[in-house]
mmCIF file of N, CA and C in Angstrom:
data_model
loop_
_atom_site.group_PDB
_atom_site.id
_atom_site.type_symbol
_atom_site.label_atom_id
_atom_site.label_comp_id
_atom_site.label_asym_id
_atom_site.label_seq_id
_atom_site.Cartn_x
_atom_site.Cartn_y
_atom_site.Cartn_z
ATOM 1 N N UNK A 17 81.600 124.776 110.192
ATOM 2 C CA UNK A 17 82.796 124.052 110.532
ATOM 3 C C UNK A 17 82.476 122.664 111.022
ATOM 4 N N UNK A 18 81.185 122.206 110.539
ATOM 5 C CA UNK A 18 80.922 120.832 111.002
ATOM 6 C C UNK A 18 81.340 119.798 109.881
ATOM 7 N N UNK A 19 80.840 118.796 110.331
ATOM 8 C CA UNK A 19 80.860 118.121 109.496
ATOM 9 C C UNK A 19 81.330 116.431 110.053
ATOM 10 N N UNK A 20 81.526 115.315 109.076
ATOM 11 C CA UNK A 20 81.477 113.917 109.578
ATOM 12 C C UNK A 20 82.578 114.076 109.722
ATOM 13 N N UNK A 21 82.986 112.510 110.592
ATOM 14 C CA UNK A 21 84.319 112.656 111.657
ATOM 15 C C UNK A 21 85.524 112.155 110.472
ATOM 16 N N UNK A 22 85.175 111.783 109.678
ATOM 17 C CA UNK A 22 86.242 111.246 108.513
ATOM 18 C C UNK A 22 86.502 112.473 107.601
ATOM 19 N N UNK A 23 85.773 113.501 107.365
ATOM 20 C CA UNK A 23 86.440 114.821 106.606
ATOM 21 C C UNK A 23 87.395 115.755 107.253
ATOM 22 N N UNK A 24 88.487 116.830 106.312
ATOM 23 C CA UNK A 24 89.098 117.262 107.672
ATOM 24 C C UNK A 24 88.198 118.689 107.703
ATOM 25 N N UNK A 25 88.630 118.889 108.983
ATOM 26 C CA UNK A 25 88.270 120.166 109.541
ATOM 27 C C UNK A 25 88.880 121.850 108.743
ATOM 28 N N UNK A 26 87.862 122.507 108.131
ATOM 29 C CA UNK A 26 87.872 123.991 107.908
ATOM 30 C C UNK A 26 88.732 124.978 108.974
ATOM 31 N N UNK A 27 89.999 124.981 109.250
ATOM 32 C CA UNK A 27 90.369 126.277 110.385
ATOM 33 C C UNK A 27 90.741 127.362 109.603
ATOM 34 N N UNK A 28 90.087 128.370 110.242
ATOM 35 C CA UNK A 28 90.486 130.037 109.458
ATOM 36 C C UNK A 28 91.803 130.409 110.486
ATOM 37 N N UNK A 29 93.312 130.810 110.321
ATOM 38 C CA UNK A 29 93.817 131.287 111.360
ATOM 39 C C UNK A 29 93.981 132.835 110.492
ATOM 40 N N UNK A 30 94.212 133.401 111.911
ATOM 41 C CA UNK A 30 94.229 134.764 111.446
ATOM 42 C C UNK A 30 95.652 135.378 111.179
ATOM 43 N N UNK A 31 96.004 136.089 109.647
ATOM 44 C CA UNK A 31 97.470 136.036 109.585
ATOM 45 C C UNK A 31 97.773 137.573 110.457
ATOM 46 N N UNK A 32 99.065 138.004 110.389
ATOM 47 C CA UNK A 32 100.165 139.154 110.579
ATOM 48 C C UNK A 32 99.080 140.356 110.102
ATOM 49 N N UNK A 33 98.609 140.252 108.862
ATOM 50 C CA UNK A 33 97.832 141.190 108.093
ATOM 51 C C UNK A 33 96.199 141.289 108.660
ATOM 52 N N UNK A 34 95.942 140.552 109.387
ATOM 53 C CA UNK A 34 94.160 140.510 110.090
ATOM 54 C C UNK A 34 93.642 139.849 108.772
ATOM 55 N N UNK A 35 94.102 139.442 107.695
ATOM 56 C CA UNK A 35 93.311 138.149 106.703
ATOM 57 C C UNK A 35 93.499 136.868 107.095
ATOM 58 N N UNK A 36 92.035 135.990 106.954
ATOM 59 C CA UNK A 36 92.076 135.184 107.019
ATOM 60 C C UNK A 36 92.439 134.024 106.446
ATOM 61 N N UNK A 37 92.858 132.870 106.079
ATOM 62 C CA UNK A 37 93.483 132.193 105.228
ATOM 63 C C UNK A 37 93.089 130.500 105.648
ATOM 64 N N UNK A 38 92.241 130.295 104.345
ATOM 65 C CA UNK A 38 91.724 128.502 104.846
ATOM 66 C C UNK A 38 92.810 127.815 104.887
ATOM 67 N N UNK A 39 92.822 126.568 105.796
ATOM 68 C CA UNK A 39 93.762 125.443 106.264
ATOM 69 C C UNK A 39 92.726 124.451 106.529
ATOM 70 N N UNK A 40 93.421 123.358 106.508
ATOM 71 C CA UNK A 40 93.161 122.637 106.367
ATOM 72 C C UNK A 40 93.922 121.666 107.828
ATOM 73 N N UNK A 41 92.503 121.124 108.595
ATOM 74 C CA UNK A 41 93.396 120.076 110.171
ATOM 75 C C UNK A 41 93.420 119.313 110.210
ATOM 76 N N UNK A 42 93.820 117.657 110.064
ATOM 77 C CA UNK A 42 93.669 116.510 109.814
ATOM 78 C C UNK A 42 93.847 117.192 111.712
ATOM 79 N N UNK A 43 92.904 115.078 112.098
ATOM 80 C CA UNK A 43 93.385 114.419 113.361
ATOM 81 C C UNK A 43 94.046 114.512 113.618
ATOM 82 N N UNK A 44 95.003 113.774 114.847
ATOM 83 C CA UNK A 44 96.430 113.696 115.044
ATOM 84 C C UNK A 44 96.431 111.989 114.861
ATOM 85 N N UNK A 45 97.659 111.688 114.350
ATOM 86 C CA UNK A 45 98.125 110.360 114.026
ATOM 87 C C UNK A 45 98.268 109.497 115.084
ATOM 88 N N UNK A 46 97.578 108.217 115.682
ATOM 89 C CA UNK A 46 97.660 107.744 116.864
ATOM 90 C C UNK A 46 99.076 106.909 116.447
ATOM 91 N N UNK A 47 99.672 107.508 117.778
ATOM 92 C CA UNK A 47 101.519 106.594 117.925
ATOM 93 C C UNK A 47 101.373 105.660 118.767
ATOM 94 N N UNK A 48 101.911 104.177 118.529
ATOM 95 C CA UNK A 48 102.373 103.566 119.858
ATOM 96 C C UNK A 48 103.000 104.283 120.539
ATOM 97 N N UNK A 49 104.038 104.918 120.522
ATOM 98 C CA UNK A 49 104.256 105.812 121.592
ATOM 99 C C UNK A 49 103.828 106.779 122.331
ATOM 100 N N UNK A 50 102.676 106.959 121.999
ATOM 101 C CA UNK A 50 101.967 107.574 122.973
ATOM 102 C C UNK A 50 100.768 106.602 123.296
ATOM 103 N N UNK A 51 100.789 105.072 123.724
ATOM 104 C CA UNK A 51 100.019 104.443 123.919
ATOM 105 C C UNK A 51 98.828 103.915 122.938
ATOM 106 N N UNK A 52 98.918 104.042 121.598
ATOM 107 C CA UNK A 52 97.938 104.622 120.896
ATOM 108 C C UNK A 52 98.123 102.895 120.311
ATOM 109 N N UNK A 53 98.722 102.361 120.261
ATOM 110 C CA UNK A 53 98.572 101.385 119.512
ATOM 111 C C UNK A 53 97.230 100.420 119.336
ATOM 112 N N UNK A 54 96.702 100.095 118.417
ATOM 113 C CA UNK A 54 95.717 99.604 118.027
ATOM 114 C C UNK A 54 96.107 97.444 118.600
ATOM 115 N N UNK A 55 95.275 97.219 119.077
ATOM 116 C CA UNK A 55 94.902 95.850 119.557
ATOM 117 C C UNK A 55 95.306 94.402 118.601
ATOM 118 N N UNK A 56 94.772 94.560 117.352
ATOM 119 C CA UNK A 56 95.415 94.469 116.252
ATOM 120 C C UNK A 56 96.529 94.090 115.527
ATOM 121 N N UNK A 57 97.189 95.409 116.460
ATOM 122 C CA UNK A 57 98.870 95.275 115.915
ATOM 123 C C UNK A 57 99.633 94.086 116.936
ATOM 124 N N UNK A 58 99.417 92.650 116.300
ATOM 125 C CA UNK A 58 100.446 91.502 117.084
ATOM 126 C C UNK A 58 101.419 91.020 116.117
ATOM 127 N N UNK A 59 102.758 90.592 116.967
ATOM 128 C CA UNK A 59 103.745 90.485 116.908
ATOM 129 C C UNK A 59 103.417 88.576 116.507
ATOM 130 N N UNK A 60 104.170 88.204 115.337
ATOM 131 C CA UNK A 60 104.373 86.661 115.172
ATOM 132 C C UNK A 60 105.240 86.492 115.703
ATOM 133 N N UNK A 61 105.237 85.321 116.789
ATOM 134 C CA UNK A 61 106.442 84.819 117.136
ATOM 135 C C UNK A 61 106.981 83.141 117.346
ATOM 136 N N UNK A 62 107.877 82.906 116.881
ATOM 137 C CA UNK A 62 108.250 81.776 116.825
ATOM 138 C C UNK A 62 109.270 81.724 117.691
ATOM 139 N N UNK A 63 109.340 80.296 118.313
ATOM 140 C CA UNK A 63 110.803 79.889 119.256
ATOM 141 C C UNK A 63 110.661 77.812 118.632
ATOM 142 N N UNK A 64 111.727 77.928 118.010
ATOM 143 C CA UNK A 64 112.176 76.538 117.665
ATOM 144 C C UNK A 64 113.618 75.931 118.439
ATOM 145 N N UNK A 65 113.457 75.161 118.727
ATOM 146 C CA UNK A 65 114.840 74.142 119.103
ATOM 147 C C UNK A 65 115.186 72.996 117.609
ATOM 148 N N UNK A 66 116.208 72.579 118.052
ATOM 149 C CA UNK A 66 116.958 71.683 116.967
ATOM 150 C C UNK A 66 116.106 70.093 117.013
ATOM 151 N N UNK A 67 115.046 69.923 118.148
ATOM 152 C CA UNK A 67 114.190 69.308 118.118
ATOM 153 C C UNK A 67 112.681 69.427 117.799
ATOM 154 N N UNK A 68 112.469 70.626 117.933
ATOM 155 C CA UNK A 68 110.698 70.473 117.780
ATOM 156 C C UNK A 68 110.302 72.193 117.310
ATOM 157 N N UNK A 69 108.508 72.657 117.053
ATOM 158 C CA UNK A 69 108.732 73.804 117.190
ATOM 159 C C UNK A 69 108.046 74.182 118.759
ATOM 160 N N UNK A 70 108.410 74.659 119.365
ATOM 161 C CA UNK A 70 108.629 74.869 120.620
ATOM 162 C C UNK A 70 107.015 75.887 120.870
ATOM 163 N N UNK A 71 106.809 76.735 120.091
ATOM 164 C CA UNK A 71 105.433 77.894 119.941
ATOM 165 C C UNK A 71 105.546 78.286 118.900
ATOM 166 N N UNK A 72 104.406 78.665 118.265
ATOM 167 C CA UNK A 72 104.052 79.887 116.981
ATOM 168 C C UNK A 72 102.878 80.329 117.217
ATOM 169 N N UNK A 73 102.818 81.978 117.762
ATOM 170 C CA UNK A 73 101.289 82.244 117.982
ATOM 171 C C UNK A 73 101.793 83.890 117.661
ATOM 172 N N UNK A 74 100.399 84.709 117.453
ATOM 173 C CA UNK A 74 100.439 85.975 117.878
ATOM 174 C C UNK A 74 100.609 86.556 118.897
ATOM 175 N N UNK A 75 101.484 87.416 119.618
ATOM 176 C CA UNK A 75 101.762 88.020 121.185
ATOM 177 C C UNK A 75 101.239 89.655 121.197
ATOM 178 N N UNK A 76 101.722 90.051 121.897
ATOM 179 C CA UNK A 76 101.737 91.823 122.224
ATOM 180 C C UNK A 76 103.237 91.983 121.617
ATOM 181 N N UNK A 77 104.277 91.128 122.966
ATOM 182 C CA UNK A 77 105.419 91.667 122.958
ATOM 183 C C UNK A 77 105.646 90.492 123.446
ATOM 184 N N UNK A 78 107.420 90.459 123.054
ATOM 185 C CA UNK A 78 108.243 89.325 123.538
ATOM 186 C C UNK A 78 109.581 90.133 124.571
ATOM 187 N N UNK A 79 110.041 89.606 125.484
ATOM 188 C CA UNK A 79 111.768 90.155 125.676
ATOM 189 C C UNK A 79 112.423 88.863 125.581
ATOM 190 N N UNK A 80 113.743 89.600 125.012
ATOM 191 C CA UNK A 80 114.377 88.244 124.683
ATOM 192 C C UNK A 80 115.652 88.653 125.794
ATOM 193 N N UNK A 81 116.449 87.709 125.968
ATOM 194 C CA UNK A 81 117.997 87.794 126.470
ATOM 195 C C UNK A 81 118.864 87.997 125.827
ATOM 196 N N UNK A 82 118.756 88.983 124.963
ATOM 197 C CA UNK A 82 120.549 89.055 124.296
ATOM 198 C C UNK A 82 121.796 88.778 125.092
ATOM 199 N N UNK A 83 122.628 88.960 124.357
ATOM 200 C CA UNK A 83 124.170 88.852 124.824
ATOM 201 C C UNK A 83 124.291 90.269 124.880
ATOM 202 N N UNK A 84 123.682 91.079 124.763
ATOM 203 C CA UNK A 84 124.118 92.507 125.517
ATOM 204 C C UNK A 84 122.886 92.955 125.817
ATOM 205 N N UNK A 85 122.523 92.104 126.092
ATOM 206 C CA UNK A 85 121.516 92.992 127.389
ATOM 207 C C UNK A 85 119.818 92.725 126.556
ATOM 208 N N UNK A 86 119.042 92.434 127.849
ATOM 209 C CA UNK A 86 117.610 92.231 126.414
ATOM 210 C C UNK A 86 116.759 92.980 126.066
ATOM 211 N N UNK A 87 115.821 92.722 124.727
ATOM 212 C CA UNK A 87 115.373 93.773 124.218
ATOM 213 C C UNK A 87 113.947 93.358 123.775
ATOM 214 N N UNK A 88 113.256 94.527 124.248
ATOM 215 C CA UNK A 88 111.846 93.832 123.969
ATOM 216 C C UNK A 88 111.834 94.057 122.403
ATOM 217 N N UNK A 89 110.948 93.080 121.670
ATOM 218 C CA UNK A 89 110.111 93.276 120.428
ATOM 219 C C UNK A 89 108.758 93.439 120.276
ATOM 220 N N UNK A 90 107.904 94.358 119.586
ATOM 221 C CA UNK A 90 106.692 94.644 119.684
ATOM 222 C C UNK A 90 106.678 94.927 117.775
ATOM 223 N N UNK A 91 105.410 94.582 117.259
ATOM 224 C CA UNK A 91 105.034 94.586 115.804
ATOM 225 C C UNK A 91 105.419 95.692 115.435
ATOM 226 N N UNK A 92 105.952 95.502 114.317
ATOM 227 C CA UNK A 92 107.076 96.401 113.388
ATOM 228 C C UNK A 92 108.182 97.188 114.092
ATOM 229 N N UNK A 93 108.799 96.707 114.619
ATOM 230 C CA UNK A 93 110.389 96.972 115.087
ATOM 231 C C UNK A 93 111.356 96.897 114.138
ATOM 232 N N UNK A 94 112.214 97.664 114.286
ATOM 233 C CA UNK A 94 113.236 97.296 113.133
ATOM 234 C C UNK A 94 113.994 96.029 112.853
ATOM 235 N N UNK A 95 114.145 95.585 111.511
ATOM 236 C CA UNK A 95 114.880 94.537 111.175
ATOM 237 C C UNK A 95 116.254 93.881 112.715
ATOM 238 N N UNK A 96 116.357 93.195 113.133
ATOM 239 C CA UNK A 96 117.669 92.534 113.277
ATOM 240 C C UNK A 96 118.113 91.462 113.839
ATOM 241 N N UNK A 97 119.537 90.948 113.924
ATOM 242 C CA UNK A 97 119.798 89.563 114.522
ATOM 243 C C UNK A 97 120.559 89.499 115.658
ATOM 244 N N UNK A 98 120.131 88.839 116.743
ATOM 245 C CA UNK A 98 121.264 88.896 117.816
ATOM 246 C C UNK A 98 121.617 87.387 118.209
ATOM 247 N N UNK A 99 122.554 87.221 119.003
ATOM 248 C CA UNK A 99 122.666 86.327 119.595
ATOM 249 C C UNK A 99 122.375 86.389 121.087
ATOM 250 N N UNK A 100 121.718 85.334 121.679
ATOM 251 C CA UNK A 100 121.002 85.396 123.149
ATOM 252 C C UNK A 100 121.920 84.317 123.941
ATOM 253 N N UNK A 101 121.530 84.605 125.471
ATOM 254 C CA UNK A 101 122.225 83.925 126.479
ATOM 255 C C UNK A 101 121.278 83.278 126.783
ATOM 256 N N UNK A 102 121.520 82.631 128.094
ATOM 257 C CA UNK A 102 120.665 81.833 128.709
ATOM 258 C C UNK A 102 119.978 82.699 129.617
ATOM 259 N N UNK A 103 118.921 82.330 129.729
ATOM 260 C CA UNK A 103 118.031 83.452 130.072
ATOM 261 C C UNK A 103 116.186 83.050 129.848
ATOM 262 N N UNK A 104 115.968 83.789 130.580
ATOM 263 C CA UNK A 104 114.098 83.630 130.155
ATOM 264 C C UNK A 104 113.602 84.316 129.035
ATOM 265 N N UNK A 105 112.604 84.351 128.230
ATOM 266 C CA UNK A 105 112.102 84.883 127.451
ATOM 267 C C UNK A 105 110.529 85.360 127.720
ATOM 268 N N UNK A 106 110.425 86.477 128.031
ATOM 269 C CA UNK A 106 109.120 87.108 128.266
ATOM 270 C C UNK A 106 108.159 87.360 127.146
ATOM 271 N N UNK A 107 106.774 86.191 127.477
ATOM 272 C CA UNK A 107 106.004 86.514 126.670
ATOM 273 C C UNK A 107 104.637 86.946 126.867
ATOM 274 N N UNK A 108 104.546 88.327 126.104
ATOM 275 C CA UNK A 108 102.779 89.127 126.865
ATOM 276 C C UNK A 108 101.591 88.572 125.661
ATOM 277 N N UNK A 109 100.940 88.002 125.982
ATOM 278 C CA UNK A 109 100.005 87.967 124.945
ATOM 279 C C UNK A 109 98.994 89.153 124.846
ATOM 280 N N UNK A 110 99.150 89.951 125.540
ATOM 281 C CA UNK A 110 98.211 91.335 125.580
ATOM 282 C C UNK A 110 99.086 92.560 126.335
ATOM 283 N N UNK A 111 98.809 93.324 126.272
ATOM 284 C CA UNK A 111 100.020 94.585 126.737
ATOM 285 C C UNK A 111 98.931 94.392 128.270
ATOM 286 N N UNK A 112 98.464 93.865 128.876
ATOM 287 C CA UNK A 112 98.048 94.898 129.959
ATOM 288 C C UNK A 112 98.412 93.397 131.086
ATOM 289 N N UNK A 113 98.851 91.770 130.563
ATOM 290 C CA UNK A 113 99.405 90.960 131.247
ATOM 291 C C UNK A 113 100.449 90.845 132.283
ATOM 292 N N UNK A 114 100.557 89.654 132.651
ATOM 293 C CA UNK A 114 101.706 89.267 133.386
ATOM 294 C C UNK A 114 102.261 88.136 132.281
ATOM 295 N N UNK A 115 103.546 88.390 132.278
ATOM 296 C CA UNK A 115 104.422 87.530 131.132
ATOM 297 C C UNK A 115 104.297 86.083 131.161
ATOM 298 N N UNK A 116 104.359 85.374 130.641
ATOM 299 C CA UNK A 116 104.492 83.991 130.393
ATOM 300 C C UNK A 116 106.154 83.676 130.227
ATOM 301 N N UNK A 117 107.122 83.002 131.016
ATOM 302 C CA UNK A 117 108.028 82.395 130.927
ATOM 303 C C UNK A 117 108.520 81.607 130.631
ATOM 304 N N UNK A 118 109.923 81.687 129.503
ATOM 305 C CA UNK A 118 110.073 80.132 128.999
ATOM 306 C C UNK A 118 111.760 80.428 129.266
ATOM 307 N N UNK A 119 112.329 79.439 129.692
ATOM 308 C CA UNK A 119 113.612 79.035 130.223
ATOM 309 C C UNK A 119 113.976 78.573 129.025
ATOM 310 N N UNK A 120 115.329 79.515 128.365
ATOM 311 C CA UNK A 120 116.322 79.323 127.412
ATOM 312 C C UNK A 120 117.632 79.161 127.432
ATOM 313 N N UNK A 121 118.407 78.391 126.234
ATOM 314 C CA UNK A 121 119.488 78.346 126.613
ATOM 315 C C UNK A 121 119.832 78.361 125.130
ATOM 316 N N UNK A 122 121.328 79.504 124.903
ATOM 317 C CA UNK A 122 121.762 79.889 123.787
ATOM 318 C C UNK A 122 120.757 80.005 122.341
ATOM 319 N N UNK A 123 121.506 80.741 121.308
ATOM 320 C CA UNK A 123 121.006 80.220 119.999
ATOM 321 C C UNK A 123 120.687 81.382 119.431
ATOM 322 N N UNK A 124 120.238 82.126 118.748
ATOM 323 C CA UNK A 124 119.489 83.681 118.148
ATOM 324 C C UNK A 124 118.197 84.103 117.957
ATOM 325 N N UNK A 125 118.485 85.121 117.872
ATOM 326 C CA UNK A 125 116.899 86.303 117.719
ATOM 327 C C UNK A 125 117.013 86.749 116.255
ATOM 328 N N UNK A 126 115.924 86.407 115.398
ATOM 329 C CA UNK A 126 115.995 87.577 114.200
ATOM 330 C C UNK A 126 114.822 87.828 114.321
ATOM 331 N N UNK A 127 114.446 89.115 113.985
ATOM 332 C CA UNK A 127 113.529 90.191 113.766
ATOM 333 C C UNK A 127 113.433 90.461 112.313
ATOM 334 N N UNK A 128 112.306 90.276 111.524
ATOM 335 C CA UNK A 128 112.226 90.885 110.127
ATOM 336 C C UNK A 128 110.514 91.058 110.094
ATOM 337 N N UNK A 129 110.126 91.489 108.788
ATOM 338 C CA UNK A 129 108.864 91.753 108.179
ATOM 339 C C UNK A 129 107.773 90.387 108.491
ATOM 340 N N UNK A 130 108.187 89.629 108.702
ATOM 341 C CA UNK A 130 107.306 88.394 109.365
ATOM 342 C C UNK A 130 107.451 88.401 111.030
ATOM 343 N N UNK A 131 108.705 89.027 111.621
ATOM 344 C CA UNK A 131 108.139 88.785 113.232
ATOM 345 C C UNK A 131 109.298 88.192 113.938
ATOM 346 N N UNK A 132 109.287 87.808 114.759
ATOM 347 C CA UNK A 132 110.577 87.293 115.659
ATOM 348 C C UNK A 132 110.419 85.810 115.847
ATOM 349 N N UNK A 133 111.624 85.189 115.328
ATOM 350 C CA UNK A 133 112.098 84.183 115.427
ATOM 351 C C UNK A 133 113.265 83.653 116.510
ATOM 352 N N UNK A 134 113.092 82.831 117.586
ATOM 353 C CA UNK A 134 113.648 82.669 118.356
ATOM 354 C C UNK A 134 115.089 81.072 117.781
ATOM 355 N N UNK A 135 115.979 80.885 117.713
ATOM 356 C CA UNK A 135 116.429 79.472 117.451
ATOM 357 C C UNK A 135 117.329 79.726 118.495
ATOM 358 N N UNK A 136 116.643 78.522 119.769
ATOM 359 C CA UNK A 136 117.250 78.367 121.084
ATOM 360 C C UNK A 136 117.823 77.000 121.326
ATOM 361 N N UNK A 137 119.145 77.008 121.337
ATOM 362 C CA UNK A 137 119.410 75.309 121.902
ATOM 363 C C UNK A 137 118.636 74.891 122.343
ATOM 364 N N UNK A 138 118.217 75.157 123.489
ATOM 365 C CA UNK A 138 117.401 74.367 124.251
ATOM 366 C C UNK A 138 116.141 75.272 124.779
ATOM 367 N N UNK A 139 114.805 74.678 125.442
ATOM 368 C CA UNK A 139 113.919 75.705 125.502
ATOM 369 C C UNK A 139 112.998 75.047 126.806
ATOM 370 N N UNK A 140 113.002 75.325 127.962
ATOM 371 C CA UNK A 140 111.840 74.214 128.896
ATOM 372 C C UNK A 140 110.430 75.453 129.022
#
């Protein structure tokens, strides 16, 4: 039942009848939700104003200020668009930080297959 760490594992379980019957065990699938997320996995994020581009870098995670309430984004979240208040925008460049703050005012959040895009009136 040995063998290298990339093959799966041989388990005999024993059925109802006392025969044995090969199976087959893969690993278990590491989840971000169970902390598992790989280092790797960063979030693109952009924040532009109607003047300049304000940042574009790789993060951990962003929170934004919606208009109902804010919502963090972390790499591959589902698609979507909100509109934001005035408010701060929390940015982790590593999950184990203290946030980096940027003072916003109005404008939207979209979320897609490239990453979160911030377009904030204004941004200090």
């Amino acid at each position: 039942m040995g063998g290298s760490g990339s093959e799966p594992s041989t388990v005999l379980p024993i059925g109802s009848d006392g025969a044995s019957s090969p199976r087959r065990s893969y690993p278990p699938q590491t989840s971000p939700l169970q902390g598992g997320a790989k280092e790797e996995e960063m979030l693109h994020f952009e924040l532009v104003t109607p003047e300049r581009l304000v940042r574009s870098e790789d993060v951990h995670m962003v929170v934004v200020p919606g208009t109902e309430g804010d919502f963090g984004v972390l790499e591959g979240h589902a698609p979507l668009m909100s509109t934001i208040r005035d408010g701060n925008l929390e940015i982790y460049k590593t999950g184990a930080t203290t946030p980096e703050t940027i003072r916003i005012e109005g404008g939207f959040a979209e979320v897609n297959e490239r990453g979160l895009t911030v377009l904030a009136e204004k941004a200090d």
